[in-house]
């Protein structure tokens, strides 16, 4: 080819870059949904708590509610019942999860799958089941009166704080077991075999091998149960516990029975603040536990 001949230049079409959608546009739908479903009702509750029926805007409703003995009793009952139910659910859930995960017995896998179904049950259904068993006219009292001829049975605790504790522990224990079973499934059985071959007994294996791996799941499950117990309404209502008034029950009483909507909103704001504070504590606790777990591994 002669050196003086030039080949025509061929233009290669460069595909246009697709226009990227700004991140704030993608964030608009979930933020709008969150605002409509959660933030707007919360803002209305906050607004109503400072807007008494007489007109104007004042924090006097807070002072009136905080000065009531019923509010202080409800706050104490809420915290004590939630703490007791959470502690009981953690102990019982950890023990049951240990048995299901590490003790071979017929039907263990079926029980593990049933826990997932149990999580979908409404809380009042568990309370009704306990009433059928331990209620005044329940199965246990019926068997007792039929066998002894007594006029009444010995089981009459469901209408007390102990009945509320039993119902909440029964209902919320699977919420602790589910994450624990997932954590136990990640434990290498070789670790347990090595510990046993070195002479470690079962309590020491649980304390030094299993428990450190289960701490993040225990913290997650316990925090979830604690927040749910603080806001539980159906169990307390269906047990009919005399003198056991919690913050959610007090909100219902002030709004529906007394017509004191400002006072009900004040109690609701306190309940929300308590739940958010516990959620913040949960986040801090799980962050520290995860950090310690990563440093150990």
CSV table of C-alpha atoms in Angstrom, one decimal:
chain,number,residue,atom,x,y,z
A,1,UNK,CA,0.0,0.0,0.0
A,2,UNK,CA,1.4,3.4,-0.9
A,3,UNK,CA,2.5,5.6,1.9
A,4,UNK,CA,0.6,8.6,0.7
A,5,UNK,CA,-2.9,6.9,0.9
A,6,UNK,CA,-4.9,7.6,4.0
A,7,UNK,CA,-7.6,5.4,5.2
A,8,UNK,CA,-10.9,7.1,6.2
A,9,UNK,CA,-11.5,7.4,9.9
A,10,UNK,CA,-14.3,5.3,11.3
A,11,UNK,CA,-16.3,6.8,14.1
A,12,UNK,CA,-17.3,4.4,16.8
A,13,UNK,CA,-20.6,5.2,18.5
A,14,UNK,CA,-20.1,5.4,22.2
A,15,UNK,CA,-23.2,4.4,24.1
A,16,UNK,CA,-24.6,7.1,26.2
A,17,UNK,CA,-24.3,6.7,29.9
A,18,UNK,CA,-27.7,6.0,31.6
A,19,UNK,CA,-28.9,8.8,33.7
A,20,UNK,CA,-28.6,7.9,37.4
A,21,UNK,CA,-31.6,8.6,39.6
A,22,UNK,CA,-30.6,10.8,42.5
A,23,UNK,CA,-30.6,9.0,45.9
A,24,UNK,CA,-33.0,11.5,47.4
A,25,UNK,CA,-35.6,10.6,44.8
A,26,UNK,CA,-35.3,6.9,45.6
A,27,UNK,CA,-35.6,7.7,49.3
A,28,UNK,CA,-38.9,9.7,48.9
A,29,UNK,CA,-41.3,6.7,48.7
A,30,UNK,CA,-40.2,5.0,51.9
A,31,UNK,CA,-39.9,8.3,53.8
A,32,UNK,CA,-43.4,9.3,52.7
A,33,UNK,CA,-44.8,5.9,53.7
A,34,UNK,CA,-43.0,6.2,57.1
A,35,UNK,CA,-44.4,9.7,57.5
A,36,UNK,CA,-48.0,8.7,56.8
A,37,UNK,CA,-48.0,5.4,58.7
A,38,UNK,CA,-45.9,6.3,61.8
A,39,UNK,CA,-44.6,9.9,62.0
A,40,UNK,CA,-48.0,11.6,61.4
A,41,UNK,CA,-49.9,9.6,64.0
A,42,UNK,CA,-47.0,10.1,66.5
A,43,UNK,CA,-47.1,13.8,65.8
A,44,UNK,CA,-50.8,13.9,66.4
A,45,UNK,CA,-50.3,12.1,69.8
A,46,UNK,CA,-47.6,14.6,70.8
A,47,UNK,CA,-49.8,17.5,69.7
A,48,UNK,CA,-52.9,16.2,71.5
A,49,UNK,CA,-50.8,15.8,74.7
A,50,UNK,CA,-50.1,19.5,74.9
A,51,UNK,CA,-53.6,20.5,73.6
A,52,UNK,CA,-56.2,20.1,76.3
A,53,UNK,CA,-59.9,20.2,75.6
A,54,UNK,CA,-60.2,23.7,77.1
A,55,UNK,CA,-58.1,25.1,74.2
A,56,UNK,CA,-54.6,26.5,74.0
A,57,UNK,CA,-51.3,24.7,74.3
A,58,UNK,CA,-49.8,23.8,77.6
A,59,UNK,CA,-47.9,21.1,79.4
A,60,UNK,CA,-50.3,21.1,82.3
A,61,UNK,CA,-51.6,17.6,81.3
A,62,UNK,CA,-48.2,16.2,81.9
A,63,UNK,CA,-48.1,17.6,85.4
A,64,UNK,CA,-51.6,16.3,86.2
A,65,UNK,CA,-50.9,12.8,84.9
A,66,UNK,CA,-47.5,12.6,86.7
A,67,UNK,CA,-49.1,13.6,89.9
A,68,UNK,CA,-51.7,10.8,89.8
A,69,UNK,CA,-51.0,7.7,91.9
A,70,UNK,CA,-52.6,5.6,89.1
A,71,UNK,CA,-49.9,6.6,86.6
A,72,UNK,CA,-47.1,5.9,89.0
A,73,UNK,CA,-48.6,2.5,89.8
A,74,UNK,CA,-49.0,1.7,86.1
A,75,UNK,CA,-45.4,2.8,85.4
A,76,UNK,CA,-44.1,0.6,88.2
A,77,UNK,CA,-46.2,-2.4,87.1
A,78,UNK,CA,-45.2,-2.0,83.5
A,79,UNK,CA,-41.5,-2.0,84.3
A,80,UNK,CA,-41.6,-4.8,86.9
A,81,UNK,CA,-43.8,-7.1,84.7
A,82,UNK,CA,-41.7,-6.4,81.6
A,83,UNK,CA,-38.4,-7.1,83.5
A,84,UNK,CA,-39.8,-10.2,85.1
A,85,UNK,CA,-41.3,-11.6,81.9
A,86,UNK,CA,-38.1,-10.9,80.0
A,87,UNK,CA,-35.9,-12.6,82.6
A,88,UNK,CA,-38.2,-15.6,82.7
A,89,UNK,CA,-38.3,-15.8,78.9
A,90,UNK,CA,-34.5,-15.6,78.7
A,91,UNK,CA,-34.0,-18.4,81.3
A,92,UNK,CA,-36.7,-20.7,79.9
A,93,UNK,CA,-35.9,-20.0,76.3
A,94,UNK,CA,-32.2,-20.6,76.8
A,95,UNK,CA,-32.8,-23.9,78.6
A,96,UNK,CA,-35.3,-25.2,76.0
A,97,UNK,CA,-33.1,-24.1,73.1
A,98,UNK,CA,-30.2,-26.0,74.6
A,99,UNK,CA,-32.3,-29.2,74.9
A,100,UNK,CA,-33.7,-28.9,71.3
A,101,UNK,CA,-30.3,-28.1,69.7
A,102,UNK,CA,-27.9,-30.4,71.6
A,103,UNK,CA,-30.0,-33.2,73.2
A,104,UNK,CA,-31.1,-35.7,70.6
A,105,UNK,CA,-34.6,-36.9,71.1
A,106,UNK,CA,-37.5,-38.0,68.9
A,107,UNK,CA,-39.5,-35.0,67.6
A,108,UNK,CA,-36.9,-32.4,68.3
A,109,UNK,CA,-36.9,-31.0,64.7
A,110,UNK,CA,-40.7,-30.9,64.7
A,111,UNK,CA,-40.6,-28.9,67.9
A,112,UNK,CA,-38.1,-26.5,66.3
A,113,UNK,CA,-40.4,-26.0,63.3
A,114,UNK,CA,-43.4,-25.6,65.6
A,115,UNK,CA,-41.7,-22.6,67.2
A,116,UNK,CA,-42.0,-20.7,63.9
A,117,UNK,CA,-45.7,-21.4,63.8
A,118,UNK,CA,-46.1,-20.4,67.5
A,119,UNK,CA,-44.7,-16.9,66.7
A,120,UNK,CA,-47.7,-16.2,64.5
A,121,UNK,CA,-50.2,-16.8,67.3
A,122,UNK,CA,-51.9,-13.8,68.8
A,123,UNK,CA,-51.2,-13.1,72.5
A,124,UNK,CA,-54.8,-13.3,73.6
A,125,UNK,CA,-55.0,-16.9,72.3
A,126,UNK,CA,-52.3,-18.1,74.7
A,127,UNK,CA,-54.1,-16.3,77.5
A,128,UNK,CA,-57.3,-18.0,76.7
A,129,UNK,CA,-55.5,-21.3,76.7
A,130,UNK,CA,-54.2,-20.7,80.1
A,131,UNK,CA,-57.7,-19.7,81.3
A,132,UNK,CA,-59.0,-23.0,80.0
A,133,UNK,CA,-56.4,-24.9,82.0
A,134,UNK,CA,-55.9,-22.8,85.2
A,135,UNK,CA,-59.0,-20.6,85.3
A,136,UNK,CA,-61.6,-20.8,88.0
A,137,UNK,CA,-63.7,-23.2,85.9
A,138,UNK,CA,-60.6,-24.6,84.1
A,139,UNK,CA,-59.4,-28.2,83.6
A,140,UNK,CA,-57.0,-28.2,86.5
A,141,UNK,CA,-59.6,-26.9,89.0
A,142,UNK,CA,-62.2,-29.3,87.5
A,143,UNK,CA,-60.0,-32.3,88.1
A,144,UNK,CA,-59.3,-31.2,91.6
A,145,UNK,CA,-62.9,-30.6,92.6
A,146,UNK,CA,-63.9,-33.9,90.9
A,147,UNK,CA,-61.3,-35.9,92.8
A,148,UNK,CA,-61.7,-34.2,96.2
A,149,UNK,CA,-65.3,-33.0,96.2
A,150,UNK,CA,-64.2,-29.5,97.2
A,151,UNK,CA,-66.3,-26.5,96.3
A,152,UNK,CA,-63.4,-24.8,94.5
A,153,UNK,CA,-60.0,-25.7,93.1
A,154,UNK,CA,-56.7,-24.4,94.4
A,155,UNK,CA,-55.6,-22.6,91.2
A,156,UNK,CA,-56.6,-19.0,91.4
A,157,UNK,CA,-53.5,-17.0,90.3
A,158,UNK,CA,-54.3,-16.0,86.7
A,159,UNK,CA,-56.1,-12.8,88.0
A,160,UNK,CA,-52.9,-11.7,89.8
A,161,UNK,CA,-49.6,-10.3,88.6
A,162,UNK,CA,-48.2,-13.8,88.7
A,163,UNK,CA,-50.8,-14.9,86.1
A,164,UNK,CA,-49.8,-12.0,83.9
A,165,UNK,CA,-46.1,-13.1,84.3
A,166,UNK,CA,-46.9,-16.7,83.4
A,167,UNK,CA,-48.9,-15.7,80.3
A,168,UNK,CA,-46.2,-13.3,79.1
A,169,UNK,CA,-43.4,-15.8,79.7
A,170,UNK,CA,-45.4,-18.5,77.9
A,171,UNK,CA,-46.1,-16.3,74.9
A,172,UNK,CA,-42.7,-14.6,74.6
A,173,UNK,CA,-40.3,-17.5,75.3
A,174,UNK,CA,-40.4,-18.6,71.6
A,175,UNK,CA,-39.2,-15.1,70.6
A,176,UNK,CA,-36.0,-15.8,72.5
A,177,UNK,CA,-35.7,-19.4,71.3
A,178,UNK,CA,-35.9,-18.6,67.6
A,179,UNK,CA,-32.6,-16.5,67.4
A,180,UNK,CA,-30.9,-18.9,69.9
A,181,UNK,CA,-31.6,-21.9,67.7
A,182,UNK,CA,-30.2,-20.1,64.8
A,183,UNK,CA,-27.0,-19.2,66.8
A,184,UNK,CA,-26.7,-22.8,68.1
A,185,UNK,CA,-26.9,-24.1,64.5
A,186,UNK,CA,-23.7,-22.2,63.7
A,187,UNK,CA,-21.7,-23.8,66.5
A,188,UNK,CA,-19.2,-26.3,65.2
A,189,UNK,CA,-19.9,-29.7,66.9
A,190,UNK,CA,-16.1,-30.3,66.9
A,191,UNK,CA,-15.7,-27.6,69.5
A,192,UNK,CA,-18.1,-29.4,71.9
A,193,UNK,CA,-16.3,-32.7,71.2
A,194,UNK,CA,-12.9,-31.2,71.9
A,195,UNK,CA,-14.1,-29.6,75.1
A,196,UNK,CA,-15.7,-32.9,76.2
A,197,UNK,CA,-12.5,-34.9,75.4
A,198,UNK,CA,-10.5,-32.5,77.6
A,199,UNK,CA,-12.7,-33.4,80.5
A,200,UNK,CA,-15.1,-30.5,80.5
A,201,UNK,CA,-18.5,-31.3,81.9
A,202,UNK,CA,-21.8,-30.1,80.4
A,203,UNK,CA,-22.2,-27.0,82.7
A,204,UNK,CA,-18.7,-25.8,81.8
A,205,UNK,CA,-19.2,-26.5,78.1
A,206,UNK,CA,-22.4,-24.4,78.2
A,207,UNK,CA,-20.7,-21.6,80.2
A,208,UNK,CA,-17.4,-21.4,78.2
A,209,UNK,CA,-18.3,-22.6,74.7
A,210,UNK,CA,-22.0,-22.2,74.0
A,211,UNK,CA,-22.9,-19.1,76.1
A,212,UNK,CA,-20.3,-16.8,74.5
A,213,UNK,CA,-21.7,-17.7,71.0
A,214,UNK,CA,-25.2,-17.2,72.2
A,215,UNK,CA,-24.8,-13.8,73.8
A,216,UNK,CA,-25.6,-11.7,70.7
A,217,UNK,CA,-28.8,-13.7,70.1
A,218,UNK,CA,-29.7,-13.5,73.8
A,219,UNK,CA,-29.3,-9.7,73.7
A,220,UNK,CA,-31.4,-9.4,70.5
A,221,UNK,CA,-34.2,-11.7,71.8
A,222,UNK,CA,-34.2,-10.3,75.3
A,223,UNK,CA,-34.4,-6.7,74.0
A,224,UNK,CA,-37.2,-7.6,71.6
A,225,UNK,CA,-39.2,-9.3,74.4
A,226,UNK,CA,-38.6,-6.4,76.8
A,227,UNK,CA,-39.9,-3.8,74.3
A,228,UNK,CA,-42.9,-6.0,73.4
A,229,UNK,CA,-43.7,-6.6,77.1
A,230,UNK,CA,-43.7,-2.9,77.7
A,231,UNK,CA,-46.4,-2.4,75.1
A,232,UNK,CA,-48.4,-5.6,75.7
A,233,UNK,CA,-52.1,-4.9,76.1
A,234,UNK,CA,-54.0,-8.1,75.2
A,235,UNK,CA,-52.5,-10.4,77.8
A,236,UNK,CA,-53.2,-8.0,80.7
A,237,UNK,CA,-56.7,-7.3,79.5
A,238,UNK,CA,-57.7,-11.0,78.9
A,239,UNK,CA,-56.3,-12.2,82.2
A,240,UNK,CA,-58.5,-9.7,84.0
A,241,UNK,CA,-55.8,-9.2,86.7
A,242,UNK,CA,-57.3,-7.1,89.5
A,243,UNK,CA,-55.2,-4.1,90.4
A,244,UNK,CA,-52.7,-4.8,87.6
A,245,UNK,CA,-52.7,-1.7,85.4
A,246,UNK,CA,-49.9,-1.1,82.9
A,247,UNK,CA,-49.3,1.9,80.7
A,248,UNK,CA,-51.1,0.5,77.6
A,249,UNK,CA,-54.1,-0.4,79.8
A,250,UNK,CA,-54.0,3.1,81.4
A,251,UNK,CA,-54.1,4.6,77.9
A,252,UNK,CA,-57.2,2.6,77.1
A,253,UNK,CA,-58.8,3.5,80.3
A,254,UNK,CA,-58.2,7.2,80.0
A,255,UNK,CA,-59.2,7.4,76.3
A,256,UNK,CA,-62.2,5.0,76.2
A,257,UNK,CA,-63.6,4.9,79.7
A,258,UNK,CA,-62.7,8.4,81.0
A,259,UNK,CA,-62.7,10.4,77.8
A,260,UNK,CA,-59.5,12.1,78.8
A,261,UNK,CA,-57.7,12.2,75.5
A,262,UNK,CA,-55.0,14.6,76.5
A,263,UNK,CA,-54.1,12.4,79.5
A,264,UNK,CA,-54.2,9.3,77.4
A,265,UNK,CA,-51.8,10.9,74.9
A,266,UNK,CA,-49.4,11.9,77.8
A,267,UNK,CA,-49.3,8.3,79.0
A,268,UNK,CA,-48.8,7.1,75.4
A,269,UNK,CA,-45.9,9.6,75.0
A,270,UNK,CA,-44.3,8.2,78.2
A,271,UNK,CA,-44.7,4.7,76.9
A,272,UNK,CA,-43.1,5.6,73.5
A,273,UNK,CA,-40.2,7.4,75.2
A,274,UNK,CA,-39.6,4.4,77.4
A,275,UNK,CA,-39.6,2.0,74.5
A,276,UNK,CA,-37.2,4.2,72.5
A,277,UNK,CA,-34.9,4.5,75.4
A,278,UNK,CA,-34.8,0.7,75.7
A,279,UNK,CA,-34.2,0.4,72.0
A,280,UNK,CA,-31.3,2.7,72.3
A,281,UNK,CA,-29.9,0.7,75.1
A,282,UNK,CA,-30.4,-2.5,73.1
A,283,UNK,CA,-28.4,-1.0,70.1
A,284,UNK,CA,-25.6,0.1,72.4
A,285,UNK,CA,-25.5,-3.3,74.1
A,286,UNK,CA,-25.6,-5.3,70.9
A,287,UNK,CA,-22.8,-3.1,69.4
A,288,UNK,CA,-20.5,-3.8,72.4
A,289,UNK,CA,-21.3,-7.5,72.4
A,290,UNK,CA,-20.7,-7.8,68.7
A,291,UNK,CA,-17.4,-5.9,69.0
A,292,UNK,CA,-16.3,-8.2,71.9
A,293,UNK,CA,-17.4,-11.3,69.8
A,294,UNK,CA,-15.4,-10.2,66.8
A,295,UNK,CA,-12.3,-9.4,68.9
A,296,UNK,CA,-12.6,-12.9,70.5
A,297,UNK,CA,-12.9,-14.7,67.2
